[in-house]
XYZ file of C-alpha atoms in Angstrom:
755
model
C 132.523 126.064 104.705
C 131.727 129.660 103.798
C 128.941 131.789 105.507
C 126.263 131.099 102.831
C 126.894 127.654 103.353
C 126.809 127.350 106.976
C 123.436 129.073 106.906
C 122.032 126.570 104.463
C 123.168 123.765 106.535
C 121.657 125.246 109.582
C 118.399 125.999 108.091
C 118.411 122.455 106.481
C 118.609 121.148 110.040
C 116.275 123.265 111.887
C 113.310 123.471 109.049
C 110.463 122.832 108.657
C 110.930 120.757 111.941
C 114.278 120.179 113.920
C 116.255 117.397 112.956
C 116.273 114.648 110.076
C 114.226 111.769 111.580
C 110.840 110.905 112.349
C 108.878 107.986 113.330
C 105.670 106.964 111.338
C 103.252 104.022 112.124
C 103.133 100.927 109.808
C 99.897 99.995 110.650
C 96.371 101.592 110.208
C 94.799 102.871 113.349
C 91.585 104.317 112.429
C 89.226 102.410 114.530
C 88.742 100.871 117.948
C 89.466 97.330 116.664
C 92.759 98.918 115.144
C 93.909 99.882 118.641
C 92.822 96.594 120.060
C 94.985 94.560 117.843
C 97.762 97.160 118.030
C 97.887 97.397 121.835
C 95.878 95.673 124.492
C 94.499 92.936 124.234
C 95.885 91.947 120.752
C 99.489 92.640 121.296
C 99.525 89.740 123.947
C 99.310 87.201 121.091
C 102.484 88.615 119.649
C 104.436 88.652 122.943
C 103.515 85.242 123.663
C 104.821 84.026 120.431
C 108.075 85.892 120.894
C 108.470 84.355 124.710
C 107.915 80.721 123.248
C 110.564 81.545 120.307
C 112.669 84.647 120.486
C 113.349 84.464 116.678
C 109.608 85.290 116.087
C 110.604 88.910 117.006
C 111.856 89.082 113.115
C 108.197 88.266 112.305
C 106.182 90.269 114.700
C 108.192 93.313 115.352
C 110.501 95.825 113.724
C 113.690 94.261 115.163
C 114.621 92.474 111.843
C 114.750 95.716 110.050
C 116.268 97.936 112.783
C 119.767 99.451 113.257
C 121.006 101.363 116.281
C 123.551 104.026 115.148
C 125.581 104.430 118.532
C 128.492 106.793 119.623
C 130.244 108.560 122.371
C 131.232 111.509 120.279
C 134.806 110.933 120.776
C 136.076 111.062 117.264
C 133.319 112.721 115.004
C 134.205 113.553 111.271
C 136.983 116.027 111.218
C 135.497 117.653 114.644
C 137.162 115.308 116.922
C 135.977 114.714 120.456
C 132.903 117.265 120.668
C 131.053 114.861 122.954
C 127.800 112.847 122.474
C 125.229 115.578 122.127
C 127.043 117.674 119.545
C 127.410 114.537 117.629
C 123.643 113.873 117.275
C 123.213 115.856 113.931
C 125.857 113.343 112.457
C 124.239 110.106 113.747
C 120.824 111.218 112.573
C 122.288 111.626 109.343
C 123.799 108.048 109.364
C 120.282 106.752 110.273
C 118.794 108.726 107.375
C 121.350 107.244 105.033
C 120.204 103.665 106.299
C 116.631 104.476 105.263
C 117.303 106.301 102.020
C 119.744 103.804 100.524
C 118.671 100.315 101.923
C 114.979 101.063 103.524
C 116.346 100.051 106.943
C 114.850 101.668 109.823
C 117.509 103.347 112.194
C 117.671 105.072 115.462
C 120.642 107.081 116.587
C 121.796 106.798 120.280
C 124.220 108.996 121.665
C 125.855 107.634 125.040
C 127.411 109.748 127.516
C 130.150 107.207 128.311
C 133.905 107.728 127.707
C 135.016 104.865 129.957
C 134.904 101.784 127.565
C 133.527 99.463 130.228
C 130.397 101.650 130.862
C 129.890 102.057 127.140
C 130.228 98.286 126.543
C 127.622 97.664 129.247
C 125.218 100.146 127.854
C 125.242 98.909 124.313
C 125.060 95.266 125.248
C 121.959 95.919 127.195
C 120.221 97.199 124.092
C 120.589 93.699 121.996
C 116.802 93.084 122.429
C 115.761 96.302 120.541
C 117.921 95.918 117.246
C 118.664 93.570 114.567
C 122.283 95.161 114.407
C 124.713 97.892 115.954
C 126.556 100.304 113.838
C 129.135 102.135 116.121
C 130.197 105.409 114.670
C 132.927 107.850 115.527
C 134.639 106.307 118.492
C 138.246 107.384 118.889
C 141.169 104.744 118.676
C 142.541 102.644 120.427
C 139.298 102.236 122.461
C 137.241 101.579 119.381
C 139.140 98.390 118.843
C 138.475 97.021 122.207
C 134.813 98.388 122.355
C 134.035 96.507 119.107
C 135.759 93.227 120.139
C 134.114 93.116 123.383
C 130.563 93.934 121.960
C 131.176 91.253 119.205
C 131.985 88.549 121.859
C 128.873 89.346 123.959
C 126.123 90.199 121.531
C 124.431 87.776 119.053
C 123.721 90.449 116.418
C 126.029 92.320 113.966
C 128.347 94.772 115.612
C 130.077 96.886 112.959
C 132.411 99.899 113.325
C 131.788 101.649 110.310
C 134.594 104.064 110.510
C 137.048 100.948 110.297
C 135.108 98.386 108.094
C 133.240 100.486 105.965
C 136.307 102.463 104.921
C 138.265 98.949 104.727
C 135.625 97.740 102.242
C 135.638 100.817 99.958
C 139.347 101.136 100.042
C 139.809 97.425 99.127
C 137.391 97.643 96.406
C 139.188 100.731 94.753
C 142.533 98.910 95.222
C 141.154 95.666 93.614
C 140.072 97.598 90.586
C 142.739 100.102 90.357
C 145.467 97.367 90.406
C 143.419 95.722 87.541
C 143.649 98.668 85.493
C 147.481 99.112 86.269
C 147.994 95.659 85.300
C 149.233 94.556 88.874
C 148.510 91.589 91.643
C 147.689 92.328 95.037
C 150.000 89.568 96.132
C 152.921 91.297 94.477
C 152.457 95.039 95.509
C 154.127 97.174 98.067
C 151.816 99.555 100.224
C 152.753 102.404 102.219
C 150.222 103.881 104.722
C 150.074 107.115 106.484
C 147.878 107.341 109.492
C 147.998 104.053 111.395
C 144.585 104.574 113.058
C 141.487 102.502 113.281
C 140.447 102.960 109.707
C 143.800 102.435 108.270
C 144.467 99.280 110.315
C 141.205 97.799 109.335
C 142.154 98.578 105.612
C 145.191 96.870 106.019
C 143.933 93.814 107.879
C 141.090 93.355 105.037
C 143.728 93.618 102.468
C 146.050 90.971 103.892
C 142.948 88.755 104.303
C 142.321 89.359 100.541
C 146.025 88.513 99.664
C 148.321 91.400 100.253
C 151.586 90.262 102.082
C 152.085 91.678 105.352
C 155.528 92.134 104.834
C 155.014 94.290 102.024
C 153.101 96.997 104.394
C 154.743 99.950 105.738
C 152.907 102.180 108.429
C 153.798 105.666 109.213
C 152.100 107.822 111.987
C 152.693 111.081 113.500
C 155.911 109.874 115.005
C 157.223 108.244 111.691
C 157.767 104.836 110.414
C 156.113 102.017 112.817
C 159.314 99.662 113.166
C 159.911 96.861 115.184
C 161.170 97.864 118.882
C 159.900 101.281 118.532
C 159.415 102.768 122.021
C 155.873 103.034 123.383
C 154.390 101.279 120.359
C 150.632 100.920 120.523
C 149.897 97.042 120.516
C 147.332 97.570 117.762
C 150.024 98.901 115.236
C 152.696 96.401 116.131
C 151.668 93.661 113.953
C 152.584 96.047 111.009
C 155.941 97.018 112.434
C 158.674 96.388 109.926
C 162.463 95.460 110.475
C 163.812 98.588 109.070
C 166.246 101.496 109.604
C 164.070 103.943 107.749
C 162.261 106.484 110.247
C 160.487 109.039 107.736
C 157.924 108.806 105.039
C 159.989 109.545 102.169
C 162.579 106.800 103.123
C 159.886 104.154 102.793
C 158.409 105.337 99.395
C 161.066 103.823 96.976
C 159.118 101.414 94.672
C 155.903 101.537 96.265
C 152.934 100.557 94.266
C 150.089 101.814 96.636
C 150.130 105.014 98.723
C 147.182 104.857 101.208
C 146.634 108.026 103.276
C 144.169 108.033 106.032
C 146.007 110.637 107.928
C 146.185 114.686 107.485
C 146.454 117.199 104.779
C 149.691 117.676 102.756
C 151.516 114.934 104.055
C 152.774 113.754 101.168
C 154.827 115.981 98.869
C 154.932 116.266 94.982
C 158.787 115.931 94.857
C 158.453 112.580 96.614
C 156.183 110.903 93.973
C 159.141 110.067 91.714
C 160.127 107.492 94.356
C 156.795 105.430 93.768
C 156.872 102.464 91.583
C 155.607 102.424 87.970
C 151.880 103.148 87.457
C 151.085 103.591 91.320
C 147.756 104.104 92.917
C 147.637 107.240 95.346
C 144.685 106.874 97.762
C 144.918 110.290 99.480
C 141.777 109.877 101.942
C 141.975 112.730 104.525
C 138.878 114.911 104.548
C 138.397 117.653 103.613
C 142.017 118.223 102.478
C 143.796 115.127 101.219
C 147.613 114.277 101.782
C 148.097 115.583 98.352
C 145.955 117.092 95.788
C 145.100 115.215 92.707
C 146.165 117.818 90.125
C 149.756 117.729 92.014
C 149.942 113.953 91.505
C 148.902 114.169 87.779
C 151.575 116.645 87.159
C 154.182 114.629 88.572
C 153.062 111.288 87.890
C 150.554 110.988 84.958
C 150.684 107.318 85.079
C 149.162 107.181 88.589
C 145.699 106.532 89.405
C 144.189 108.972 92.224
C 141.546 108.507 94.794
C 140.131 110.829 97.557
C 137.254 111.049 99.817
C 135.974 114.015 98.168
C 132.873 114.665 95.947
C 134.683 116.939 93.564
C 137.198 114.581 92.295
C 136.943 111.223 90.552
C 137.200 108.120 92.594
C 135.567 109.233 95.627
C 136.071 106.689 98.513
C 132.677 106.989 100.297
C 131.564 104.632 103.073
C 127.776 105.145 101.944
C 128.925 103.137 99.140
C 128.675 99.846 101.493
C 127.244 100.113 104.802
C 123.476 100.302 104.087
C 123.747 97.308 101.830
C 126.075 95.265 104.105
C 123.546 95.644 106.793
C 120.557 95.052 104.471
C 122.240 91.552 103.517
C 123.229 90.896 106.935
C 119.538 91.619 108.558
C 117.879 89.796 105.681
C 119.967 86.494 106.265
C 119.716 87.152 109.959
C 123.342 87.142 110.600
C 124.871 87.073 113.970
C 127.795 88.967 112.995
C 129.240 90.361 109.970
C 132.865 88.567 109.320
C 135.539 88.628 107.197
C 133.924 86.548 104.409
C 130.920 88.920 104.085
C 133.251 92.117 103.937
C 135.378 90.579 101.141
C 132.021 89.537 99.345
C 131.223 93.052 99.798
C 134.421 94.242 98.210
C 134.173 92.014 95.091
C 130.528 93.135 94.720
C 131.445 96.722 94.501
C 134.413 96.262 92.523
C 132.527 94.223 89.980
C 129.672 96.780 89.605
C 132.223 99.519 88.616
C 133.187 97.342 85.800
C 129.879 97.436 84.140
C 128.430 100.611 82.457
C 127.211 103.277 84.745
C 123.503 103.556 85.234
C 121.306 106.306 84.034
C 121.286 107.841 87.444
C 125.094 108.139 87.416
C 125.214 109.447 84.025
C 122.879 112.178 84.922
C 125.046 113.134 87.715
C 127.971 113.585 85.223
C 125.860 116.030 83.201
C 124.802 113.105 80.879
C 127.968 111.642 80.129
C 128.374 108.329 81.467
C 131.884 107.229 83.338
C 133.586 104.439 81.981
C 135.456 101.902 83.952
C 139.387 103.198 84.020
C 141.637 105.228 85.757
C 139.053 107.954 86.887
C 136.246 105.473 87.373
C 137.389 102.248 89.600
C 134.746 102.690 92.120
C 130.974 103.235 91.697
C 129.400 106.538 92.518
C 127.633 106.525 96.024
C 124.234 107.100 94.416
C 124.363 104.235 91.788
C 120.924 102.542 92.546
C 122.185 99.221 91.667
C 124.641 98.845 94.680
C 121.928 97.154 96.727
C 121.073 94.563 94.139
C 124.811 93.528 94.203
C 126.122 94.161 97.717
C 123.314 92.665 99.803
C 122.820 89.372 98.136
C 126.562 88.840 98.034
C 126.758 89.664 101.908
C 123.598 87.346 102.674
C 125.143 84.502 100.735
C 128.516 84.861 102.334
C 126.821 84.945 105.731
C 125.209 81.559 104.951
C 128.261 80.092 103.451
C 130.096 80.980 106.544
C 127.590 79.588 108.820
C 126.353 82.630 110.579
C 122.877 82.969 109.189
C 119.953 82.291 111.198
C 117.515 83.027 108.744
C 119.070 81.548 105.168
C 117.701 83.054 102.021
C 116.180 80.161 99.958
C 115.492 81.781 96.684
C 118.137 84.412 95.652
C 116.280 85.058 92.397
C 113.296 86.283 94.461
C 115.373 88.040 96.754
C 117.090 90.215 94.060
C 113.685 90.649 92.590
C 112.414 92.013 95.969
C 115.193 94.236 96.615
C 114.675 95.838 93.039
C 111.891 97.964 94.736
C 114.873 100.051 96.419
C 116.277 100.632 93.185
C 113.177 101.143 90.823
C 109.885 102.162 92.323
C 108.388 100.266 89.386
C 110.159 96.960 90.537
C 106.897 95.424 92.236
C 104.366 96.601 89.603
C 106.367 95.362 86.889
C 107.494 92.054 88.003
C 104.501 89.859 86.938
C 104.855 91.305 83.159
C 108.360 90.885 83.026
C 108.167 87.398 84.241
C 105.791 86.649 81.354
C 107.785 88.602 79.007
C 111.025 86.699 79.910
C 109.113 83.150 79.397
C 109.660 83.512 75.745
C 111.444 86.795 74.703
C 109.616 88.648 71.715
C 111.365 90.522 69.180
C 110.866 94.151 69.904
C 111.614 96.925 67.541
C 112.975 100.361 69.090
C 112.385 103.118 66.796
C 114.642 105.590 68.296
C 117.834 103.250 68.284
C 120.334 106.250 68.362
C 118.926 107.813 71.560
C 121.039 107.285 74.534
C 117.797 106.453 76.667
C 116.991 103.621 74.300
C 120.295 102.223 74.347
C 120.434 102.049 78.114
C 117.028 100.556 78.140
C 117.980 98.057 75.709
C 120.894 96.936 77.878
C 118.506 96.646 80.781
C 116.146 94.517 78.500
C 118.821 92.090 77.536
C 119.985 91.738 80.995
C 116.815 91.050 82.233
C 116.069 88.688 79.284
C 112.613 90.377 78.340
C 113.014 90.946 74.645
C 115.049 90.499 71.629
C 116.005 94.094 70.678
C 115.735 95.410 67.234
C 117.040 99.044 66.632
C 116.241 101.575 64.065
C 119.485 103.450 63.448
C 122.640 103.769 61.797
C 124.833 101.077 62.543
C 128.038 103.025 62.870
C 126.360 105.736 65.004
C 124.764 102.974 67.269
C 128.095 101.278 67.657
C 129.772 104.701 68.461
C 127.351 105.300 71.291
C 127.293 101.881 72.715
C 131.129 102.310 73.177
C 130.894 105.782 74.674
C 128.156 104.551 77.125
C 130.129 101.647 78.035
C 127.336 99.249 77.401
C 127.972 95.490 76.798
C 125.696 94.767 74.105
C 126.825 93.035 71.084
C 125.631 94.503 67.842
C 124.717 92.099 65.115
C 124.333 89.154 67.564
C 122.108 90.144 70.666
C 121.178 93.250 69.018
C 120.148 93.977 65.558
C 120.469 97.418 63.890
C 118.446 98.280 60.874
C 118.190 101.475 58.878
C 116.107 101.990 55.574
C 119.200 103.683 53.790
C 121.455 100.625 55.013
C 118.945 97.770 54.458
C 117.209 98.841 50.986
C 116.079 95.062 50.354
C 114.430 94.688 53.543
C 112.683 98.258 53.510
C 111.723 98.460 49.898
C 108.622 96.089 50.210
C 107.712 98.089 53.279
C 107.560 101.326 51.448
C 104.932 99.501 49.057
C 103.322 98.144 52.239
C 103.189 101.897 53.609
C 101.717 103.242 50.466
C 98.951 100.637 50.508
C 98.368 101.845 54.196
C 98.398 105.711 53.433
C 98.247 106.208 49.665
C 94.473 107.575 49.812
C 95.424 110.075 52.405
C 97.194 112.441 49.956
C 100.875 110.820 50.301
C 102.553 110.159 47.112
C 104.694 107.153 46.531
C 107.705 109.487 46.765
C 106.581 111.186 50.041
C 105.945 107.507 51.526
C 109.667 106.744 50.590
C 110.878 109.785 52.393
C 108.802 109.049 55.343
C 110.131 105.525 55.725
C 113.599 106.615 55.532
C 113.415 109.918 57.559
C 110.818 108.765 60.518
C 111.803 105.954 62.733
C 108.586 105.441 63.903
C 107.112 104.651 60.464
C 109.949 102.319 59.796
C 109.592 100.449 63.174
C 105.662 100.348 62.800
C 106.136 98.864 59.264
C 108.381 96.089 60.731
C 105.918 95.348 62.995
C 103.069 95.200 60.691
C 104.847 93.237 58.177
C 105.790 90.258 60.855
C 109.472 91.197 61.014
C 109.022 92.219 64.739
C 106.564 90.901 67.177
C 105.968 94.190 69.216
C 107.225 97.788 68.828
C 108.249 100.993 71.082
C 107.741 104.049 69.080
C 109.060 107.795 70.071
C 110.269 109.407 72.883
C 111.945 112.239 71.114
C 109.202 114.075 69.581
C 105.649 115.149 69.891
C 103.535 112.187 71.079
C 100.447 112.828 68.895
C 102.367 113.020 65.714
C 103.994 109.474 66.367
C 100.692 108.240 67.539
C 99.017 109.205 64.185
C 101.968 107.157 62.332
C 101.155 104.203 64.477
C 97.461 104.258 63.921
C 97.885 104.771 60.251
C 99.998 101.588 59.958
C 99.109 99.146 62.855
C 95.638 100.151 63.388
C 93.058 98.990 65.914
C 91.657 95.610 66.722
C 88.597 94.657 64.790
C 86.546 93.951 67.942
C 86.904 97.324 69.396
C 85.591 100.620 68.105
C 88.648 102.447 68.750
C 92.101 102.678 70.744
C 92.556 104.292 74.116
C 95.633 105.255 76.401
C 96.281 103.940 79.909
C 98.434 105.484 82.258
C 99.688 104.365 85.671
C 101.218 106.320 88.628
C 102.999 104.766 91.596
C 102.521 106.315 94.667
C 103.556 105.310 98.339
C 101.826 102.379 99.224
C 99.612 102.048 96.015
C 99.556 102.170 92.192
C 96.628 104.007 90.615
C 95.522 103.478 86.833
C 93.822 106.346 84.729
C 91.996 106.015 81.581
C 91.988 107.673 78.860
C 94.642 110.167 79.537
C 95.887 110.838 76.199
C 93.392 110.107 73.222
C 89.680 110.545 73.341
C 88.529 113.872 74.178
C 84.723 113.296 75.211
C 83.871 109.585 75.201
C 80.425 108.182 74.981
C 79.204 105.850 77.704
C 79.903 102.935 75.121
C 83.338 104.097 74.706
C 83.703 104.580 78.541
C 82.646 101.040 79.078
C 84.899 99.892 76.366
C 87.971 101.488 77.674
C 87.241 100.465 81.132
C 87.025 96.651 80.162
C 90.444 97.043 77.914
C 91.920 98.736 80.972
C 90.790 96.046 83.490
C 92.376 93.255 80.891
C 95.469 95.221 80.911
C 95.850 95.395 84.734
C 95.548 91.567 84.731
C 98.899 91.368 83.168
C 100.267 93.139 86.223
C 98.353 90.692 88.537
C 96.130 93.394 89.975
C 92.522 92.929 90.301
C 90.746 95.927 89.168
C 88.737 97.868 91.612
C 86.936 100.536 89.173
C 85.482 103.926 90.125
C 83.604 105.727 87.469
C 84.308 109.314 88.494
C 81.999 112.517 88.217
C 81.159 115.736 89.770
C 78.197 114.018 91.034
C 77.913 111.006 93.477
C 75.398 108.208 92.813
C 72.888 110.035 90.960
C 72.991 113.355 92.615
C 73.145 115.474 89.319
C 71.247 114.971 86.039
C 74.067 116.717 84.414
C 74.927 115.015 80.848
C 78.354 113.869 82.032
C 76.906 112.351 85.203
C 74.269 110.561 83.117
C 76.931 109.373 80.736
C 78.846 107.620 83.632
C 75.666 106.057 85.178
C 74.963 104.658 81.741
C 78.572 103.579 81.226
C 78.116 101.708 84.757
C 75.207 99.686 83.312
C 77.059 98.630 80.127
C 80.128 97.646 82.129
C 78.258 95.565 84.779
C 76.397 93.836 81.991
C 79.340 92.939 79.962
C 81.566 91.944 82.861
C 79.366 90.954 85.879
C 82.393 89.769 87.967
C 84.131 93.161 87.689
C 84.207 95.165 90.903
C 83.024 98.654 89.584
C 80.855 101.320 91.059
C 80.198 104.990 90.339
C 79.357 107.459 89.621
C 81.270 109.120 92.339
C 83.658 111.859 93.683
C 87.352 111.491 93.407
C 87.621 111.160 97.346
C 84.987 108.662 97.553
C 86.856 106.457 95.050
C 90.119 106.558 97.272
C 88.437 106.731 100.731
C 86.032 104.001 101.445
C 84.367 105.687 104.386
C 83.645 108.644 102.181
C 81.893 106.182 99.743
C 80.008 104.540 102.438
C 78.331 107.747 103.763
C 77.318 108.609 100.106
C 75.446 105.293 99.339
C 74.094 102.311 101.478
C 75.464 99.501 99.437
C 78.663 100.365 97.522
C 79.677 97.679 95.241
C 83.366 98.691 95.273
C 85.691 97.480 98.431
C 88.572 99.260 99.470
C 90.389 101.839 97.615
C 89.780 102.035 93.798
C 92.880 101.363 91.595
C 91.298 102.019 88.141
C 90.071 105.661 87.829
C 87.704 106.222 84.618
C 86.908 109.941 83.838
C 84.027 111.447 81.904
C 86.646 113.224 79.525
C 90.319 113.408 78.640
C 90.691 116.959 80.446
C 89.624 115.349 83.618
C 91.825 112.268 83.187
C 94.922 113.996 82.180
C 94.657 116.870 84.639
C 94.182 114.376 87.611
C 96.908 112.106 86.620
C 99.236 114.873 86.455
C 98.187 116.305 89.623
C 98.349 113.057 91.634
C 101.838 112.397 90.142
C 103.295 115.903 91.108
C 101.667 116.183 94.445
C 102.957 112.461 95.453
C 106.035 112.446 93.725
C 104.619 109.600 91.864
C 106.438 107.588 89.149
C 104.625 107.253 85.768
C 104.304 104.058 83.880
C 102.838 104.417 80.310
C 100.933 105.563 78.549
C 99.903 102.048 77.332
C 97.728 101.960 74.319
C 94.748 99.740 74.436
C 92.807 98.193 71.860
C 95.805 98.099 69.296
C 95.933 95.517 66.484
C 99.624 94.518 67.746
C 101.590 95.088 70.818
C 102.824 98.627 70.173
C 103.307 101.740 72.636
C 104.331 105.439 72.318
C 106.815 106.937 74.592
C 106.321 110.625 75.856
C 109.461 112.809 75.573
C 110.056 112.808 79.413
C 110.483 108.973 79.465
C 113.540 107.613 81.270
C 115.555 104.438 80.363
C 113.825 102.609 82.869
C 110.470 103.769 81.649
C 111.375 102.544 78.058
C 112.399 99.017 79.565
C 109.054 98.786 81.473
C 107.014 99.650 78.507
C 108.914 96.896 76.531
C 108.359 94.373 79.371
C 104.405 95.316 78.795
C 104.611 94.900 75.010
C 106.426 91.605 75.504
C 103.887 90.361 78.126
C 101.087 91.262 75.446
C 102.877 89.150 72.637
C 102.930 86.231 75.373
C 99.455 86.316 76.045
C 97.991 87.582 72.657
């Protein structure tokens, strides 16, 4: 690394506080009662339950979600035997990855013990504290013996990631690489350089999956591993071949796979001609591989290349698997991570690469999505769907192989629960998604040629929440679907319509549009042009004419302009005075709803009451009980200003219309969020706990508060959702993501189902 990068790395680890980990309480500790429950005497109840049934520790403590990352620092990254203390930054980093990717709490433990016997005794004694052990950066051959003995002694998973994590990712890459090259694992010849812990674990797993042991040749620093070689390490002996070859070039003839887990530049470009047709070259030494990919491409353009580096395609990275393997193992209460669980992880990872890349992955590629093929045979490490595929596969394999103490009863519900690690909106959206799935509605998307829309539609199809209709040119849509690697079937699962390509359908809609806007200065000719040129108009007309059940409009242009088209065509409900906009922001531990954030500049008391009742109704679709706070610069009558009086009048109207709704005001913003502040301001507050629906005196306050909360909390926006419309229709903001589009489609679908 250069000096600038080194300084940046040191600052990263030092500032704003040393290290990469902290511990945060999961329970409130704000009162004497809280302390009594957390510690003495309340803690005794949990202790007694666990004493009577040790498995209760999973219910009453963090053990079921706690992994120890343990090393003695004898083989750290490319640094070698630097000792346990110097290895701590690496172990902290591993612990952070557990939390970041799979929500697993993790503590790093650096053990000052070079002697395997002492190391085993120290680690084995920690079993009551953890749900699993991740061994890390322990040198071979001691790592084999240490892991074997710990697995024999401990009744929780013990997993040496340097061995098995590498093996799983390598096996997934080979599984897909052979698929692209048209070969079978049972038939190929493999040459390995390295022969260390990771290499042997890779070979063992590949043999478990069908690779013939007699087709494997291993080379280490002393040359070919052959039968009868003096001083041969017993761990390598099982791969010793009956051969007269003694050097790497001699064993490359006809090899289908080169698997390098050794050192830089050990594979020479001039030797590549010896490999068989369409070979796989996995050059995984870091930071410099056994051979650079450009050298392979120059000599063997028919080869597929993988490395351990981020700056080349097909990066083999352990972070692709270890957090999710532990997630599945912990959730199933597995006593070990066995071969069946590892193979399940391999197949899940390989399968994920064969479907289209996610929006997150596409963004990392500068907006161009990788498609399964020679330069994309394994998923990217930051693909958020990894947990949804690997963890359930591992948990099921644990159950099928008989090592699960807490079998998962409902895998559909389990996968839905895991979605909170993928999409922060997962828990919030689940009720509306289930409602939308009960009978998928025909939803028209105005921007059918937009990549975000197409990704969202693929998600909608996968989740079964809608029957999509796209406004767009069929050829353009088909080309983009192919380029993005999407799986939707144009003409069957997805309908594509365009006014210029489907004139018989849209010609009557031009007349309908003229009826709607003819008295607004729009001539018949201008109406026809708008239907052809403005997708929002075309989509809204399909909805209004009953050709669709709901509509998702916009996302590429000014929100207010798109809204004006929607209002002119679809209009508001007859029983409300106007339409409003409701926005939600998901923050840590809560979801807050804000109304009206987009439409009404200065609502009257009557309009405030109306928007509050409509927003409360919409929140019911999410399965959330509204707790309404009417906000002001004044608290409970402290001001006679017009805006404060307006909020008090709105409160009276709301209580008269909905006596069962939990609502109070007017109040300061902090009083809405913190019950203790509210209690000091008024003796008998009518609102319990934290408010979740915030109603503002005007659009400035609502929009400013919404965006401030979103920015400060790194919150996730859902909406805006239109309230009071005649039919289910929503307008997208330009910053919306594909997931955001899919979310609003589910909201629209749930509105169709409930009417």
